[in-house]
Amino acid sequence: MINVAIIGTGAICPSHINGYLEFNDRCKIVAFCDIYPEKAKQTANDWNLDVAIYSDYKELLRQENVDLVSICTPPYTHADIAVKALNEGKHVIVEKPMASSLKECDVMNEAASRSGKILSVVAQNRFTSPMMKLKHVLETKLMGPILHTQVDSFWWRGHSYYDLWWRGTWEKEGGGCTLNHAVHHIDIFRWMNGLPTEITAMMSNVAHDNAEVEDLSIAIARYESGSLAQITSSVVHHGEEQQLIFQGKHARVSVPWRLKASTSLDNGFPLEDPVLEQQLQAAYDSKEDLIHEGHAGQIEDVLQAIEGKKDVLVNGYDGRQTLELITAIFESASLGKTVKLPLDNTSPFYSREGIVEKATHFYEKKASIENFEVNEITTGGNYESS
């Protein structure tokens, strides 16, 4: 039995609780930790869980009966907690984004390597049937080389969203919609299409004058092949629609699932290619639906890795590359230049201190409340066929 502790009992915590409870024959939640212990106690009561309650994560991590830790705290705390957990011999699942800087990611990966324990970064949208099916279709190479990719990470958040004490500042949240919302789709884009060679970006804050960070960004990514990608990150789009579209030489596929294949008439105009469309549809349909999706799917992936059955799908180096792409967007948009990838410690945005100093500060944070009374959130992920 794998004993689990959850650090941070805010809005994302229920997704972890639900996930672990799907595998109660293999793991058990034994502890909650929160700087507001009354919130942790209320969460335990709400779920009817008999768990130990801690207000100090360091005290929790000293407990020998904890094998695996879920870190569900603000981004600026991820590195310190993860490194301490790994050094204490615990496996770690850390919520997205992995950390608030590449420097912190590197420290976390060093700790994981040194300890021999698992470090997995939450990317629950990978663990959905439509995403796994699309990944399989792309791997068949039936579409030919990818020429253009469109990533639309459209969310909506009200003005009060940034009133929460840790949100809306470069120091504590580490960024706005690009880091904390579009991270899901940027991760999937990179997982499916690889890391581009350069980024040119712009960002703005058009609707949240109580935050330093961006609420809208648009980036153009370029690959060595000449392939281009456009990435839009937003918390100002009503409807919260999200999609990834891959345009190959021979066909177009997307999530939500849609496909179109074309061949050429003698004059260069398009002619439908039903044969290729049937092949692509067959490839999509050949991949069985996942039994466990979202956080539960990723938790099962980590449990299997702890049990020695497989490697985790999303490790710390994956999490670092996703943050690398996001950091390049921030650097490009703030400094007004094209940024080459990969990034290392020579980047002016490598550390949190560098980001705080050089990132564009749109507004000053005007409010700071400890907790919202309403704990309901939306997590996206509706990727069924359109």
Short mmCIF file of C-alpha atoms in Angstrom, two decimals:
data_model
loop_
_atom_site.label_atom_id
_atom_site.label_comp_id
_atom_site.label_asym_id
_atom_site.label_seq_id
_atom_site.Cartn_x
_atom_site.Cartn_y
_atom_site.Cartn_z
CA MET A 1 0.00 0.00 0.00
CA ILE A 2 1.39 3.40 -1.04
CA ASN A 3 0.75 6.07 1.60
CA VAL A 4 -0.04 9.51 0.19
CA ALA A 5 0.08 13.04 1.59
CA ILE A 6 -1.39 16.10 -0.11
CA ILE A 7 0.23 19.48 0.54
CA GLY A 8 -2.13 22.35 -0.25
CA THR A 9 -5.90 21.84 0.11
CA GLY A 10 -7.09 24.58 -2.23
CA ALA A 11 -9.14 24.41 -5.41
CA ILE A 12 -7.12 21.72 -7.23
CA CYS A 13 -6.86 19.40 -4.22
CA PRO A 14 -10.21 17.62 -4.87
CA SER A 15 -8.92 16.46 -8.27
CA HIS A 16 -6.05 14.70 -6.50
CA ILE A 17 -8.32 13.26 -3.81
CA ASN A 18 -10.71 11.88 -6.41
CA GLY A 19 -7.80 10.42 -8.33
CA TYR A 20 -6.29 8.62 -5.37
CA LEU A 21 -9.65 7.28 -4.23
CA GLU A 22 -10.04 5.48 -7.57
CA PHE A 23 -7.12 3.28 -6.50
CA ASN A 24 -7.88 2.65 -2.84
CA ASP A 25 -6.65 -0.92 -3.19
CA ARG A 26 -3.18 0.41 -4.04
CA CYS A 27 -2.83 3.68 -2.16
CA LYS A 28 -4.18 5.46 0.89
CA ILE A 29 -4.36 9.17 1.73
CA VAL A 30 -2.85 9.53 5.20
CA ALA A 31 -2.19 13.26 5.62
CA PHE A 32 -3.14 16.77 4.54
CA CYS A 33 -1.00 19.86 4.97
CA ASP A 34 -1.99 23.50 4.55
CA ILE A 35 -0.79 26.81 5.95
CA TYR A 36 -4.46 27.19 6.91
CA PRO A 37 -4.92 23.97 8.96
CA GLU A 38 -8.63 24.68 9.42
CA LYS A 39 -9.01 24.42 5.64
CA ALA A 40 -7.21 21.06 5.66
CA LYS A 41 -9.48 19.84 8.47
CA GLN A 42 -12.56 20.96 6.57
CA THR A 43 -11.37 19.11 3.47
CA ALA A 44 -10.86 15.95 5.51
CA ASN A 45 -14.36 16.30 6.94
CA ASP A 46 -15.89 16.97 3.53
CA TRP A 47 -14.39 13.75 2.19
CA ASN A 48 -14.86 11.76 5.40
CA LEU A 49 -11.14 10.98 5.47
CA ASP A 50 -9.25 9.98 8.61
CA VAL A 51 -5.97 11.78 7.98
CA ALA A 52 -3.30 13.57 9.98
CA ILE A 53 -3.37 17.36 9.64
CA TYR A 54 -0.20 19.46 9.38
CA SER A 55 0.44 23.17 8.96
CA ASP A 56 4.18 22.76 8.34
CA TYR A 57 5.15 20.71 5.29
CA LYS A 58 8.63 20.08 6.70
CA GLU A 59 7.13 18.31 9.70
CA LEU A 60 4.92 16.26 7.42
CA LEU A 61 7.81 15.22 5.19
CA ARG A 62 9.72 13.85 8.19
CA GLN A 63 7.00 11.22 8.68
CA GLU A 64 8.21 7.77 7.69
CA ASN A 65 4.73 6.52 6.80
CA VAL A 66 4.46 8.83 3.76
CA ASP A 67 5.63 7.39 0.42
CA LEU A 68 4.17 9.81 -2.13
CA VAL A 69 3.42 13.53 -1.94
CA SER A 70 1.07 15.60 -4.09
CA ILE A 71 2.15 19.26 -4.14
CA CYS A 72 -0.89 21.49 -4.76
CA THR A 73 0.50 24.81 -3.59
CA PRO A 74 1.28 28.09 -5.45
CA PRO A 75 4.04 27.84 -8.10
CA TYR A 76 6.68 29.77 -6.16
CA THR A 77 6.63 27.11 -3.41
CA HIS A 78 6.95 24.05 -5.64
CA ALA A 79 10.73 23.82 -5.75
CA ASP A 80 11.36 24.09 -2.00
CA ILE A 81 8.69 21.54 -1.13
CA ALA A 82 9.62 19.10 -3.91
CA VAL A 83 13.33 19.18 -3.12
CA LYS A 84 12.67 18.63 0.59
CA ALA A 85 10.29 15.75 -0.19
CA LEU A 86 12.76 14.08 -2.56
CA ASN A 87 15.59 14.49 -0.05
CA GLU A 88 13.38 12.82 2.57
CA GLY A 89 12.90 9.84 0.23
CA LYS A 90 9.38 10.61 -0.97
CA HIS A 91 8.06 10.29 -4.51
CA VAL A 92 6.52 13.55 -5.80
CA ILE A 93 3.64 14.62 -8.02
CA VAL A 94 3.81 18.39 -8.41
CA GLU A 95 1.02 20.47 -9.90
CA LYS A 96 1.59 22.54 -13.00
CA PRO A 97 3.52 24.65 -13.62
CA MET A 98 6.52 22.66 -12.41
CA ALA A 99 8.05 25.76 -10.80
CA SER A 100 8.25 29.51 -11.31
CA SER A 101 11.67 29.44 -13.00
CA LEU A 102 13.99 27.19 -14.98
CA LYS A 103 16.59 27.48 -12.24
CA GLU A 104 14.13 25.93 -9.79
CA CYS A 105 13.30 23.17 -12.28
CA ASP A 106 16.98 22.30 -12.56
CA VAL A 107 17.32 22.11 -8.77
CA MET A 108 14.25 19.84 -8.59
CA ASN A 109 15.57 17.51 -11.29
CA GLU A 110 18.95 17.32 -9.59
CA ALA A 111 17.22 16.32 -6.34
CA ALA A 112 15.18 13.65 -8.12
CA SER A 113 18.27 12.23 -9.80
CA ARG A 114 20.21 12.23 -6.53
CA SER A 115 17.41 10.59 -4.53
CA GLY A 116 16.37 8.02 -7.11
CA LYS A 117 12.74 8.90 -6.41
CA ILE A 118 10.04 9.72 -8.96
CA LEU A 119 9.26 13.33 -9.83
CA SER A 120 6.20 13.74 -12.04
CA VAL A 121 4.69 17.05 -13.18
CA VAL A 122 0.91 17.23 -13.52
CA ALA A 123 -0.19 17.34 -17.15
CA GLN A 124 -3.58 15.73 -16.76
CA ASN A 125 -4.82 16.71 -20.19
CA ARG A 126 -2.35 14.29 -21.75
CA PHE A 127 -4.28 11.56 -19.94
CA THR A 128 -7.44 11.86 -22.00
CA SER A 129 -8.58 9.50 -24.73
CA PRO A 130 -8.76 12.17 -27.48
CA MET A 131 -5.19 13.34 -26.75
CA MET A 132 -3.77 9.82 -26.70
CA LYS A 133 -5.57 9.03 -29.95
CA LEU A 134 -4.29 12.20 -31.63
CA LYS A 135 -0.75 11.46 -30.46
CA HIS A 136 -1.05 8.00 -32.02
CA VAL A 137 -2.29 9.45 -35.32
CA LEU A 138 0.64 11.87 -35.49
CA GLU A 139 3.10 9.06 -34.78
CA THR A 140 1.86 7.10 -37.83
CA LYS A 141 3.33 9.88 -40.05
CA LEU A 142 0.43 9.35 -42.47
CA MET A 143 -0.07 13.11 -42.62
CA GLY A 144 3.44 13.79 -43.80
CA PRO A 145 5.57 16.47 -42.15
CA ILE A 146 3.76 19.00 -39.95
CA LEU A 147 3.72 22.40 -41.66
CA HIS A 148 1.65 24.50 -39.27
CA THR A 149 0.20 24.10 -35.78
CA GLN A 150 -2.47 26.17 -34.07
CA VAL A 151 -2.82 26.11 -30.28
CA ASP A 152 -5.84 27.92 -28.84
CA SER A 153 -5.83 27.89 -25.04
CA PHE A 154 -8.92 29.99 -24.41
CA TRP A 155 -10.11 30.47 -20.82
CA TRP A 156 -12.09 33.13 -18.98
CA ARG A 157 -11.47 34.49 -15.49
CA GLY A 158 -13.22 37.38 -13.79
CA HIS A 159 -11.51 40.43 -12.36
CA SER A 160 -11.64 39.04 -8.80
CA TYR A 161 -9.64 35.95 -9.83
CA TYR A 162 -6.43 37.89 -9.23
CA ASP A 163 -7.49 39.10 -5.78
CA LEU A 164 -6.24 35.84 -4.22
CA TRP A 165 -3.08 36.67 -2.28
CA TRP A 166 -0.58 34.72 -4.38
CA ARG A 167 -2.05 35.31 -7.82
CA GLY A 168 -1.25 38.09 -10.23
CA THR A 169 2.39 38.73 -9.31
CA TRP A 170 5.52 37.63 -11.13
CA GLU A 171 7.15 36.70 -7.81
CA LYS A 172 4.49 34.33 -6.50
CA GLU A 173 2.43 33.16 -9.48
CA GLY A 174 5.35 33.34 -11.89
CA GLY A 175 3.20 34.58 -14.77
CA GLY A 176 -0.38 34.84 -15.95
CA CYS A 177 -2.47 32.86 -18.40
CA THR A 178 0.51 31.59 -20.41
CA LEU A 179 2.02 29.87 -17.38
CA ASN A 180 -0.99 28.86 -15.34
CA HIS A 181 -3.64 28.09 -17.96
CA ALA A 182 -2.07 27.53 -21.36
CA VAL A 183 0.62 25.39 -19.73
CA HIS A 184 -1.71 22.42 -20.36
CA HIS A 185 -1.84 22.95 -24.10
CA ILE A 186 1.74 24.14 -24.46
CA ASP A 187 2.79 20.89 -22.78
CA ILE A 188 0.71 18.83 -25.20
CA PHE A 189 1.92 20.86 -28.18
CA ARG A 190 5.55 20.24 -27.18
CA TRP A 191 4.87 16.56 -26.40
CA MET A 192 3.34 16.02 -29.82
CA ASN A 193 5.48 18.32 -31.96
CA GLY A 194 8.78 18.77 -30.12
CA LEU A 195 10.53 21.94 -28.98
CA PRO A 196 10.80 24.69 -31.62
CA THR A 197 14.04 26.54 -32.31
CA GLU A 198 12.79 30.09 -31.73
CA ILE A 199 9.90 32.11 -30.31
CA THR A 200 8.57 35.55 -31.17
CA ALA A 201 5.77 36.76 -28.88
CA MET A 202 3.63 39.61 -27.63
CA MET A 203 1.56 39.78 -24.45
CA SER A 204 -0.85 42.20 -22.82
CA ASN A 205 -3.19 42.70 -19.90
CA VAL A 206 -6.52 43.82 -21.32
CA ALA A 207 -9.06 43.03 -18.58
CA HIS A 208 -7.37 42.59 -15.18
CA ASP A 209 -5.91 45.84 -13.87
CA ASN A 210 -5.40 44.22 -10.45
CA ALA A 211 -2.53 42.02 -11.70
CA GLU A 212 1.07 42.53 -12.76
CA VAL A 213 0.93 39.59 -15.17
CA GLU A 214 -0.48 39.04 -18.65
CA ASP A 215 -4.02 37.89 -19.38
CA LEU A 216 -3.43 37.46 -23.13
CA SER A 217 -0.40 36.37 -25.14
CA ILE A 218 0.22 35.35 -28.73
CA ALA A 219 3.41 33.57 -29.78
CA ILE A 220 4.82 32.38 -33.08
CA ALA A 221 7.11 29.37 -32.89
CA ARG A 222 9.49 28.40 -35.68
CA TYR A 223 11.08 25.00 -36.25
CA GLU A 224 14.35 24.27 -38.04
CA SER A 225 12.32 22.76 -40.89
CA GLY A 226 10.54 26.09 -41.40
CA SER A 227 7.31 24.82 -39.86
CA LEU A 228 5.44 27.49 -37.91
CA ALA A 229 3.09 27.34 -34.92
CA GLN A 230 0.87 29.96 -33.34
CA ILE A 231 0.05 29.76 -29.64
CA THR A 232 -2.68 31.92 -28.11
CA SER A 233 -2.99 31.97 -24.31
CA SER A 234 -5.95 33.77 -22.78
CA VAL A 235 -8.17 34.25 -19.76
CA VAL A 236 -10.41 36.73 -21.61
CA HIS A 237 -12.17 34.31 -23.98
CA HIS A 238 -15.77 33.51 -23.11
CA GLY A 239 -16.69 29.87 -23.51
CA GLU A 240 -13.28 28.45 -22.54
CA GLU A 241 -12.75 26.68 -25.86
CA GLN A 242 -9.46 24.88 -26.34
CA GLN A 243 -8.07 23.20 -29.43
CA LEU A 244 -4.89 22.02 -31.11
CA ILE A 245 -4.81 21.80 -34.92
CA PHE A 246 -2.00 20.11 -36.84
CA GLN A 247 -1.71 20.80 -40.55
CA GLY A 248 0.39 18.16 -42.25
CA LYS A 249 1.52 18.03 -45.87
CA HIS A 250 -1.31 15.62 -46.71
CA ALA A 251 -3.96 16.13 -44.03
CA ARG A 252 -5.26 18.12 -41.10
CA VAL A 253 -6.18 16.65 -37.70
CA SER A 254 -7.15 18.24 -34.44
CA VAL A 255 -8.45 17.97 -30.91
CA PRO A 256 -11.44 18.15 -30.66
CA TRP A 257 -11.20 15.43 -33.31
CA ARG A 258 -11.68 16.50 -36.87
CA LEU A 259 -9.80 15.45 -39.97
CA LYS A 260 -9.49 16.51 -43.58
CA ALA A 261 -7.16 15.12 -46.23
CA SER A 262 -6.45 16.65 -49.61
CA THR A 263 -4.62 15.79 -52.78
CA SER A 264 -4.02 18.09 -55.71
CA LEU A 265 -5.78 18.63 -59.00
CA ASP A 266 -3.56 19.30 -62.01
CA ASN A 267 -4.09 23.03 -61.48
CA GLY A 268 -3.01 22.84 -57.83
CA PHE A 269 -6.48 23.24 -56.34
CA PRO A 270 -7.58 20.77 -53.62
CA LEU A 271 -9.29 17.45 -54.17
CA GLU A 272 -10.59 15.40 -51.25
CA ASP A 273 -8.56 12.29 -50.38
CA PRO A 274 -11.07 9.83 -48.88
CA VAL A 275 -8.56 6.98 -48.81
CA LEU A 276 -6.17 8.87 -46.52
CA GLU A 277 -9.08 10.09 -44.43
CA GLN A 278 -10.16 6.49 -43.87
CA GLN A 279 -6.61 5.51 -42.90
CA LEU A 280 -6.36 8.36 -40.42
CA GLN A 281 -9.76 7.60 -38.93
CA ALA A 282 -8.80 3.94 -38.59
CA ALA A 283 -5.60 4.94 -36.77
CA TYR A 284 -7.59 7.18 -34.43
CA ASP A 285 -10.18 4.47 -33.72
CA SER A 286 -7.55 1.76 -33.20
CA LYS A 287 -6.41 3.36 -29.95
CA GLU A 288 -8.70 2.21 -27.15
CA ASP A 289 -10.24 4.71 -24.76
CA LEU A 290 -8.45 5.14 -21.44
CA ILE A 291 -10.05 3.58 -18.38
CA HIS A 292 -8.83 6.39 -16.11
CA GLU A 293 -8.54 9.94 -17.40
CA GLY A 294 -7.32 13.30 -16.15
CA HIS A 295 -5.70 13.42 -12.72
CA ALA A 296 -6.74 9.83 -12.05
CA GLY A 297 -4.98 8.72 -15.22
CA GLN A 298 -1.78 10.49 -14.25
CA ILE A 299 -1.96 9.21 -10.67
CA GLU A 300 -2.26 5.65 -11.99
CA ASP A 301 0.76 6.32 -14.20
CA VAL A 302 2.79 7.37 -11.14
CA LEU A 303 1.54 4.46 -9.04
CA GLN A 304 2.62 2.03 -11.76
CA ALA A 305 6.06 3.66 -11.84
CA ILE A 306 6.41 3.36 -8.07
CA GLU A 307 5.38 -0.29 -8.38
CA GLY A 308 8.17 -0.78 -10.94
CA LYS A 309 5.87 -1.45 -13.91
CA LYS A 310 6.82 1.50 -16.14
CA ASP A 311 8.47 4.89 -16.36
CA VAL A 312 6.30 7.95 -15.74
CA LEU A 313 4.92 9.63 -18.86
CA VAL A 314 5.59 13.15 -17.53
CA ASN A 315 8.85 13.51 -15.62
CA GLY A 316 10.73 16.55 -14.38
CA TYR A 317 12.58 17.03 -17.65
CA ASP A 318 9.27 17.16 -19.50
CA GLY A 319 8.04 19.74 -17.03
CA ARG A 320 11.21 21.76 -17.50
CA GLN A 321 10.90 21.82 -21.30
CA THR A 322 7.31 23.03 -21.09
CA LEU A 323 8.38 25.85 -18.77
CA GLU A 324 11.29 26.57 -21.11
CA LEU A 325 8.87 27.29 -23.95
CA ILE A 326 6.73 29.49 -21.70
CA THR A 327 9.79 31.34 -20.39
CA ALA A 328 10.83 32.04 -23.98
CA ILE A 329 7.40 33.59 -24.59
CA PHE A 330 7.81 35.85 -21.55
CA GLU A 331 11.35 36.82 -22.54
CA SER A 332 10.41 37.57 -26.14
CA ALA A 333 7.31 39.57 -25.24
CA SER A 334 9.01 41.55 -22.45
CA LEU A 335 12.23 42.37 -24.29
CA GLY A 336 10.74 42.72 -27.76
CA LYS A 337 13.01 40.23 -29.50
CA THR A 338 13.05 36.74 -30.98
CA VAL A 339 14.36 34.19 -28.48
CA LYS A 340 16.34 31.12 -29.50
CA LEU A 341 15.74 27.75 -27.86
CA PRO A 342 16.85 25.88 -25.83
CA LEU A 343 17.33 28.17 -22.82
CA ASP A 344 20.04 27.78 -20.20
CA ASN A 345 21.37 29.79 -17.28
CA THR A 346 22.53 32.56 -19.60
CA SER A 347 18.92 33.60 -20.21
CA PRO A 348 17.98 36.79 -18.31
CA PHE A 349 14.73 34.98 -17.41
CA TYR A 350 16.46 31.83 -16.04
CA SER A 351 15.83 32.67 -12.37
CA ARG A 352 12.79 33.97 -10.55
CA GLU A 353 14.75 37.09 -9.64
CA GLY A 354 15.47 37.70 -13.32
CA ILE A 355 11.80 37.28 -14.24
CA VAL A 356 10.63 39.64 -11.49
CA GLU A 357 13.17 42.25 -12.61
CA LYS A 358 12.73 42.05 -16.39
CA ALA A 359 9.19 40.83 -17.12
CA THR A 360 6.65 43.45 -18.12
CA HIS A 361 4.63 44.61 -15.09
CA PHE A 362 1.27 45.66 -16.46
CA TYR A 363 -0.43 46.84 -13.24
CA GLU A 364 0.13 46.71 -9.51
CA LYS A 365 -1.79 44.17 -7.49
CA LYS A 366 -4.65 46.04 -5.77
CA ALA A 367 -6.20 43.41 -3.49
CA SER A 368 -5.06 40.45 -1.45
CA ILE A 369 -7.54 38.06 0.12
CA GLU A 370 -6.55 34.86 1.90
CA ASN A 371 -9.19 32.49 0.53
CA PHE A 372 -12.31 32.53 -1.61
CA GLU A 373 -15.50 31.21 -0.07
CA VAL A 374 -16.42 29.56 -3.37
CA ASN A 375 -14.00 26.73 -4.22
CA GLU A 376 -15.48 25.66 -7.55
CA ILE A 377 -13.14 25.79 -10.56
CA THR A 378 -13.09 24.79 -14.22
CA THR A 379 -10.20 22.68 -15.50
CA GLY A 380 -10.98 22.49 -19.22
CA GLY A 381 -10.32 19.26 -21.01
CA ASN A 382 -13.51 18.87 -23.08
CA TYR A 383 -11.83 17.42 -26.15
CA GLU A 384 -14.63 15.34 -27.64
CA SER A 385 -15.32 15.64 -31.37
CA SER A 386 -16.71 19.00 -32.44
#
